């Protein structure tokens, strides 16, 4: 194991700090991985410009021991691995990352995002735990199959269309719009957020049975009221640490019934995500809310200190009802902390600044 002293990346002493950029792939991808052929090439470049050596590390369960040994030689790890990818989960990776964070070469090693932080803010349960913040909506949590079956039917019938979300997932997996079918006895119309899905009508009991496996993987199901302004698009607010690093706006098609041409038609595909820097005028109110109110209150609610916030994460917002002055409100629909990508052009530099600050803290504390 490397025993050289760890220094601030901008100092002129022994060596540059070494950061792993971890992503999922097979043995061939691991063998061929370079900074130049990585989709994170701009992040590699920004870290290098800040005096930090970044190393591409490819992970798979079949060679996890090799990855563990490699990570234990690093000063930090930036992780880009989805909760679910081609049927694989993070069930083996997360314990490995916890071990690395506990046994790394520095006195205060860090992994971003740390699995324990993801379990606080990068799961759908955050929507329930922070529902009292200004980004909250009518949100409920079902902690068991029994609670789900007892409470959901009456809520659906009395409140209107709902959106159910499994606790851990990505790409629309396990996210459903559910509405009662008028004039029927306990029938529902459901639409999966997974791309290419079509609306289905079925007995409510059958749909609830379909959702029961979600309790085994994520431990709960989150239930939010459907936001009728969904067709106006989703705003993705990118954050590095506690500071906004940019925005993306996209006309999404998830949970919107496909046109007659079908879910594979061009008309059914989401629009491009238009990226903006942190100073984009149309999003300054949202930026102020995030930096001045919502992020600090989220940290307090979830007991996360600033040094533990992910180096890069994003919060997805839908437009809520306009307020009495006609201004937009925003409803949080998800926080992504496991694998936040693609990112605005301004984000790599923000990542490098945050990484430098984290390394500097470790040096000052004697790491």
Coordinates of C-alpha atoms in Angstrom, one line a residue:
X1 CA 0.0 0.0 0.0
X2 CA 1.2 3.5 -0.8
X3 CA 2.8 5.0 2.3
X4 CA 3.9 8.4 0.9
X5 CA 2.5 11.5 2.7
X6 CA -0.7 12.8 1.3
X7 CA -0.5 16.5 0.3
X8 CA -2.8 19.1 -0.9
X9 CA -3.2 18.7 -4.7
X10 CA -2.0 22.3 -5.3
X11 CA 1.2 22.0 -3.2
X12 CA 4.6 21.3 -4.7
X13 CA 5.5 18.5 -2.4
X14 CA 5.8 14.7 -2.7
X15 CA 3.1 13.7 -5.2
X16 CA -0.3 14.5 -6.6
X17 CA -3.4 13.1 -4.9
X18 CA -4.9 10.1 -6.7
X19 CA -8.7 9.8 -7.2
X20 CA -10.4 6.8 -8.7
X21 CA -13.3 7.3 -11.0
X22 CA -15.3 4.1 -10.7
X23 CA -17.9 2.9 -13.2
X24 CA -19.5 -0.5 -14.1
X25 CA -18.2 -2.6 -17.0
X26 CA -16.9 -6.0 -18.0
X27 CA -13.3 -7.4 -18.0
X28 CA -12.6 -6.0 -21.5
X29 CA -13.7 -2.5 -20.5
X30 CA -11.5 -2.8 -17.4
X31 CA -8.5 -3.8 -19.5
X32 CA -9.0 -1.0 -22.0
X33 CA -10.1 1.8 -19.7
X34 CA -8.3 5.2 -20.1
X35 CA -9.2 8.7 -19.2
X36 CA -9.4 9.6 -22.9
X37 CA -11.9 6.9 -23.9
X38 CA -14.1 7.4 -20.8
X39 CA -17.4 9.1 -21.0
X40 CA -16.1 11.1 -18.0
X41 CA -13.2 12.5 -20.0
X42 CA -14.1 16.2 -19.1
X43 CA -14.0 15.3 -15.4
X44 CA -10.6 13.7 -15.8
X45 CA -9.4 16.8 -17.5
X46 CA -10.8 19.2 -14.9
X47 CA -9.2 17.1 -12.1
X48 CA -5.8 17.1 -13.9
X49 CA -6.0 20.8 -14.3
X50 CA -6.5 21.1 -10.5
X51 CA -3.4 19.0 -9.9
X52 CA -5.2 15.8 -9.1
X53 CA -4.4 12.5 -10.8
X54 CA -7.6 10.6 -11.7
X55 CA -7.5 6.9 -12.4
X56 CA -10.3 5.0 -14.3
X57 CA -11.5 1.9 -12.4
X58 CA -14.0 -0.4 -13.9
X59 CA -16.1 -2.6 -11.5
X60 CA -17.9 -5.9 -11.8
X61 CA -18.8 -8.5 -9.2
X62 CA -16.6 -11.1 -11.0
X63 CA -13.4 -9.2 -10.2
X64 CA -14.5 -7.3 -7.1
X65 CA -11.3 -8.2 -5.2
X66 CA -9.1 -6.6 -7.8
X67 CA -11.1 -3.5 -7.6
X68 CA -11.0 -3.4 -3.8
X69 CA -7.2 -3.7 -3.8
X70 CA -6.9 -0.9 -6.4
X71 CA -9.2 1.4 -4.5
X72 CA -7.3 0.9 -1.3
X73 CA -4.3 2.7 -2.9
X74 CA -6.4 5.8 -3.7
X75 CA -7.0 9.0 -1.8
X76 CA -10.6 9.1 -2.8
X77 CA -13.2 7.4 -5.0
X78 CA -15.8 9.1 -7.2
X79 CA -18.6 6.5 -8.0
X80 CA -20.8 6.4 -11.1
X81 CA -22.8 3.2 -10.8
X82 CA -26.6 3.0 -11.2
X83 CA -28.7 1.2 -8.6
X84 CA -30.0 -1.2 -11.2
X85 CA -28.1 -2.0 -14.5
X86 CA -29.0 -4.8 -16.8
X87 CA -30.4 -6.8 -13.9
X88 CA -27.4 -6.1 -11.6
X89 CA -27.7 -4.1 -8.4
X90 CA -25.3 -2.5 -6.0
X91 CA -25.8 -5.2 -3.3
X92 CA -22.1 -6.3 -3.5
X93 CA -20.6 -3.0 -4.4
X94 CA -21.9 -1.0 -1.5
X95 CA -20.3 -3.1 1.2
X96 CA -17.0 -3.0 -0.8
X97 CA -17.2 0.8 -0.8
X98 CA -18.0 0.9 2.9
X99 CA -14.9 -1.2 3.5
X100 CA -12.7 1.0 1.4
X101 CA -14.0 4.1 3.1
X102 CA -13.1 2.5 6.5
X103 CA -9.7 1.1 5.6
X104 CA -8.3 3.5 3.0
X105 CA -4.8 5.1 3.2
X106 CA -6.0 8.4 4.7
X107 CA -7.2 9.0 8.3
X108 CA -10.4 10.4 6.8
X109 CA -10.8 8.6 3.5
X110 CA -13.8 9.5 1.4
X111 CA -16.1 7.8 -1.1
X112 CA -18.5 9.9 -3.1
X113 CA -21.3 9.2 -2.9
X114 CA -20.9 7.0 0.1
X115 CA -23.5 4.2 0.2
X116 CA -24.8 5.4 3.6
X117 CA -25.4 8.9 2.2
X118 CA -27.1 7.4 -0.9
X119 CA -29.5 5.6 1.5
X120 CA -30.4 8.9 3.0
X121 CA -30.8 11.2 0.0
X122 CA -30.5 9.1 -3.2
X123 CA -33.6 6.9 -2.6
X124 CA -37.3 7.7 -3.1
X125 CA -37.8 7.7 0.7
X126 CA -36.2 11.2 0.8
X127 CA -39.4 12.4 -0.8
X128 CA -41.3 11.4 2.3
X129 CA -38.7 12.4 4.9
X130 CA -38.4 15.9 3.4
X131 CA -42.0 16.4 2.5
X132 CA -42.2 19.3 4.9
X133 CA -39.7 21.3 2.9
X134 CA -40.8 23.8 0.3
X135 CA -40.2 21.2 -2.4
X136 CA -42.7 18.7 -0.9
X137 CA -46.0 17.5 -2.2
X138 CA -48.8 15.2 -1.0
X139 CA -46.5 12.2 -0.2
X140 CA -47.0 9.0 1.6
X141 CA -44.8 6.0 2.5
X142 CA -45.9 2.3 2.6
X143 CA -43.4 0.4 4.7
X144 CA -45.0 -3.0 4.2
X145 CA -47.2 -5.0 1.9
X146 CA -49.9 -4.9 4.5
X147 CA -49.8 -1.1 4.8
X148 CA -49.8 -0.7 1.0
X149 CA -52.9 -2.9 0.6
X150 CA -54.7 -1.2 3.5
X151 CA -54.1 2.4 2.6
X152 CA -53.5 2.8 -1.1
X153 CA -57.0 1.9 -2.5
X154 CA -58.9 4.5 -0.5
X155 CA -56.3 7.2 -1.2
X156 CA -56.5 6.5 -5.0
X157 CA -60.2 6.7 -5.0
X158 CA -60.5 9.9 -3.0
X159 CA -57.5 12.0 -4.1
X160 CA -57.1 11.2 -7.8
X161 CA -54.2 9.9 -9.9
X162 CA -51.1 8.9 -7.9
X163 CA -47.5 8.1 -8.8
X164 CA -45.9 5.1 -7.0
X165 CA -42.1 4.7 -6.8
X166 CA -40.0 1.9 -5.6
X167 CA -37.4 3.1 -3.2
X168 CA -34.3 2.3 -5.3
X169 CA -34.2 2.4 -9.0
X170 CA -33.3 4.4 -12.1
X171 CA -34.4 4.9 -15.6
X172 CA -38.1 4.9 -14.7
X173 CA -37.9 1.3 -13.3
X174 CA -40.6 0.8 -10.7
X175 CA -42.3 4.2 -11.2
X176 CA -46.0 4.0 -12.1
X177 CA -48.8 6.4 -12.7
X178 CA -52.0 4.9 -11.3
X179 CA -55.6 6.2 -11.7
X180 CA -58.9 4.6 -11.1
X181 CA -61.0 3.7 -14.2
X182 CA -64.4 5.5 -13.9
X183 CA -67.4 3.3 -13.9
X184 CA -65.6 0.1 -12.9
X185 CA -65.3 -1.9 -9.8
X186 CA -61.7 -1.6 -8.5
X187 CA -60.0 -1.4 -11.9
X188 CA -57.1 0.9 -12.6
X189 CA -55.2 2.3 -15.5
X190 CA -51.5 2.1 -15.0
X191 CA -48.5 3.4 -17.0
X192 CA -44.9 2.4 -16.3
X193 CA -42.3 5.2 -16.5
X194 CA -39.9 2.8 -18.3
X195 CA -39.4 4.0 -21.9
X196 CA -41.6 2.1 -24.4
X197 CA -44.4 1.3 -21.9
X198 CA -48.0 1.4 -22.9
X199 CA -51.0 2.1 -20.6
X200 CA -52.7 -1.0 -19.2
X201 CA -56.0 -1.6 -17.5
X202 CA -56.2 -4.3 -14.8
X203 CA -57.8 -5.1 -11.4
X204 CA -56.3 -3.0 -8.7
X205 CA -55.5 -6.1 -6.7
X206 CA -53.4 -7.5 -9.6
X207 CA -51.5 -4.3 -9.9
X208 CA -50.7 -4.2 -6.2
X209 CA -49.5 -7.7 -6.4
X210 CA -47.1 -6.7 -9.2
X211 CA -45.6 -4.0 -6.9
X212 CA -45.1 -6.3 -3.9
X213 CA -41.5 -7.3 -4.9
X214 CA -40.4 -3.7 -4.5
X215 CA -40.6 -4.2 -0.7
X216 CA -38.0 -6.8 -0.9
X217 CA -35.4 -4.7 -2.7
X218 CA -36.0 -1.2 -1.5
X219 CA -38.0 -1.7 1.7
X220 CA -40.8 0.7 0.9
X221 CA -43.0 2.3 -1.8
X222 CA -43.4 6.0 -2.0
X223 CA -46.8 7.5 -3.2
X224 CA -47.0 11.1 -4.5
X225 CA -49.9 12.9 -6.1
X226 CA -49.6 13.2 -9.9
X227 CA -48.4 16.6 -11.1
X228 CA -50.6 17.8 -14.0
X229 CA -47.9 20.2 -15.3
X230 CA -45.7 17.2 -16.2
X231 CA -45.9 17.9 -19.9
X232 CA -44.1 21.3 -19.3
X233 CA -41.0 19.3 -18.6
X234 CA -38.6 18.4 -15.8
X235 CA -35.9 20.6 -14.4
X236 CA -32.7 18.8 -13.2
X237 CA -30.7 20.9 -10.7
X238 CA -27.1 19.7 -10.6
X239 CA -25.3 20.2 -7.4
X240 CA -21.6 19.8 -6.3
X241 CA -21.4 19.5 -2.5
X242 CA -23.9 22.2 -1.4
X243 CA -23.6 24.6 -4.4
X244 CA -25.6 24.5 -7.6
X245 CA -23.4 23.5 -10.6
X246 CA -26.0 23.9 -13.4
X247 CA -29.4 23.0 -14.7
X248 CA -31.0 20.8 -17.4
X249 CA -34.5 21.2 -18.8
X250 CA -36.2 18.3 -20.7
X251 CA -39.6 17.7 -22.1
X252 CA -40.0 14.2 -20.7
X253 CA -42.5 11.6 -21.9
X254 CA -42.5 9.2 -19.0
X255 CA -46.0 8.8 -17.4
X256 CA -47.5 10.6 -20.4
X257 CA -49.6 8.2 -22.6
X258 CA -47.9 7.6 -25.9
X259 CA -49.5 9.0 -29.1
X260 CA -51.6 6.7 -31.4
X261 CA -48.4 5.9 -33.4
X262 CA -47.2 4.0 -30.3
X263 CA -44.4 4.3 -27.6
X264 CA -41.6 3.7 -30.2
X265 CA -42.7 6.5 -32.5
X266 CA -40.6 9.7 -32.7
X267 CA -43.5 11.6 -31.2
X268 CA -43.2 9.5 -28.0
X269 CA -39.5 10.1 -27.4
X270 CA -38.3 12.6 -24.8
X271 CA -36.9 15.9 -26.0
X272 CA -33.2 16.7 -25.6
X273 CA -32.1 17.8 -22.2
X274 CA -31.0 21.5 -22.7
X275 CA -28.1 22.2 -20.4
X276 CA -27.6 25.6 -18.6
X277 CA -24.9 26.9 -16.3
X278 CA -25.6 27.8 -12.7
X279 CA -26.2 31.5 -13.6
X280 CA -29.0 30.8 -16.1
X281 CA -31.5 33.6 -15.5
X282 CA -34.7 31.5 -15.7
X283 CA -33.6 29.2 -12.8
X284 CA -32.2 31.7 -10.3
X285 CA -35.2 31.5 -8.1
X286 CA -34.8 27.7 -7.9
X287 CA -31.0 28.1 -7.3
X288 CA -31.7 30.5 -4.4
X289 CA -34.2 28.1 -2.9
X290 CA -31.8 25.2 -3.2
X291 CA -28.7 26.9 -1.8
X292 CA -30.3 29.1 0.8
X293 CA -33.2 26.9 2.1
X294 CA -33.7 23.4 0.8
X295 CA -30.2 22.0 0.8
X296 CA -29.4 23.2 4.4
X297 CA -32.8 22.0 5.7
X298 CA -32.3 18.6 3.9
X299 CA -28.9 18.2 5.5
X300 CA -30.4 19.0 8.9
X301 CA -33.3 16.6 8.4
X302 CA -31.2 13.7 7.1
X303 CA -28.2 14.4 9.4
X304 CA -25.7 14.8 6.6
X305 CA -22.8 17.2 7.0
X306 CA -21.5 19.3 4.1
X307 CA -18.3 17.2 3.7
X308 CA -20.4 14.1 3.2
X309 CA -22.6 15.5 0.4
X310 CA -21.9 13.9 -2.9
X311 CA -19.3 15.6 -5.1
X312 CA -22.0 15.6 -7.9
X313 CA -25.7 14.9 -7.5
X314 CA -28.9 16.2 -8.9
X315 CA -32.4 17.0 -7.8
X316 CA -35.3 16.5 -10.4
X317 CA -38.2 18.9 -10.2
X318 CA -41.6 19.1 -11.8
X319 CA -43.5 22.3 -12.0
X320 CA -46.1 22.5 -9.2
X321 CA -49.2 24.7 -9.0
X322 CA -48.6 28.4 -9.6
X323 CA -48.7 30.4 -6.4
X324 CA -51.1 33.3 -5.7
X325 CA -48.8 35.7 -7.6
X326 CA -48.7 33.4 -10.6
X327 CA -45.1 32.3 -10.0
X328 CA -43.9 28.8 -10.5
X329 CA -43.5 26.4 -7.6
X330 CA -41.4 23.2 -7.8
X331 CA -42.1 19.7 -6.6
X332 CA -39.2 17.3 -6.0
X333 CA -39.7 14.0 -7.8
X334 CA -36.2 12.4 -7.3
X335 CA -32.7 12.9 -6.1
X336 CA -29.9 11.1 -8.1
X337 CA -26.8 10.5 -6.1
X338 CA -25.5 7.1 -7.4
X339 CA -24.8 8.0 -11.0
X340 CA -25.4 11.6 -12.0
X341 CA -24.5 11.9 -15.7
X342 CA -24.7 13.6 -18.2
X343 CA -23.7 16.9 -16.7
X344 CA -23.5 20.6 -17.8
X345 CA -20.3 22.0 -19.2
X346 CA -19.7 23.9 -16.0
X347 CA -20.0 20.8 -13.7
X348 CA -16.5 19.2 -14.2
X349 CA -14.8 22.3 -12.9
X350 CA -17.2 22.4 -10.0
X351 CA -16.4 18.7 -9.3
X352 CA -12.7 19.4 -9.3
X353 CA -13.2 22.3 -6.9
X354 CA -15.1 20.2 -4.5
X355 CA -12.6 17.3 -4.7
X356 CA -9.8 19.8 -4.0
X357 CA -11.7 21.1 -0.9
X358 CA -12.3 17.5 0.3
X359 CA -8.6 16.6 -0.1
X360 CA -7.6 19.9 1.6
X361 CA -9.7 19.1 4.6
X362 CA -8.1 15.7 5.0
X363 CA -4.6 17.2 4.8
X364 CA -5.4 19.8 7.4
X365 CA -6.9 17.1 9.7
X366 CA -3.7 15.1 9.4
X367 CA -4.8 12.5 6.8

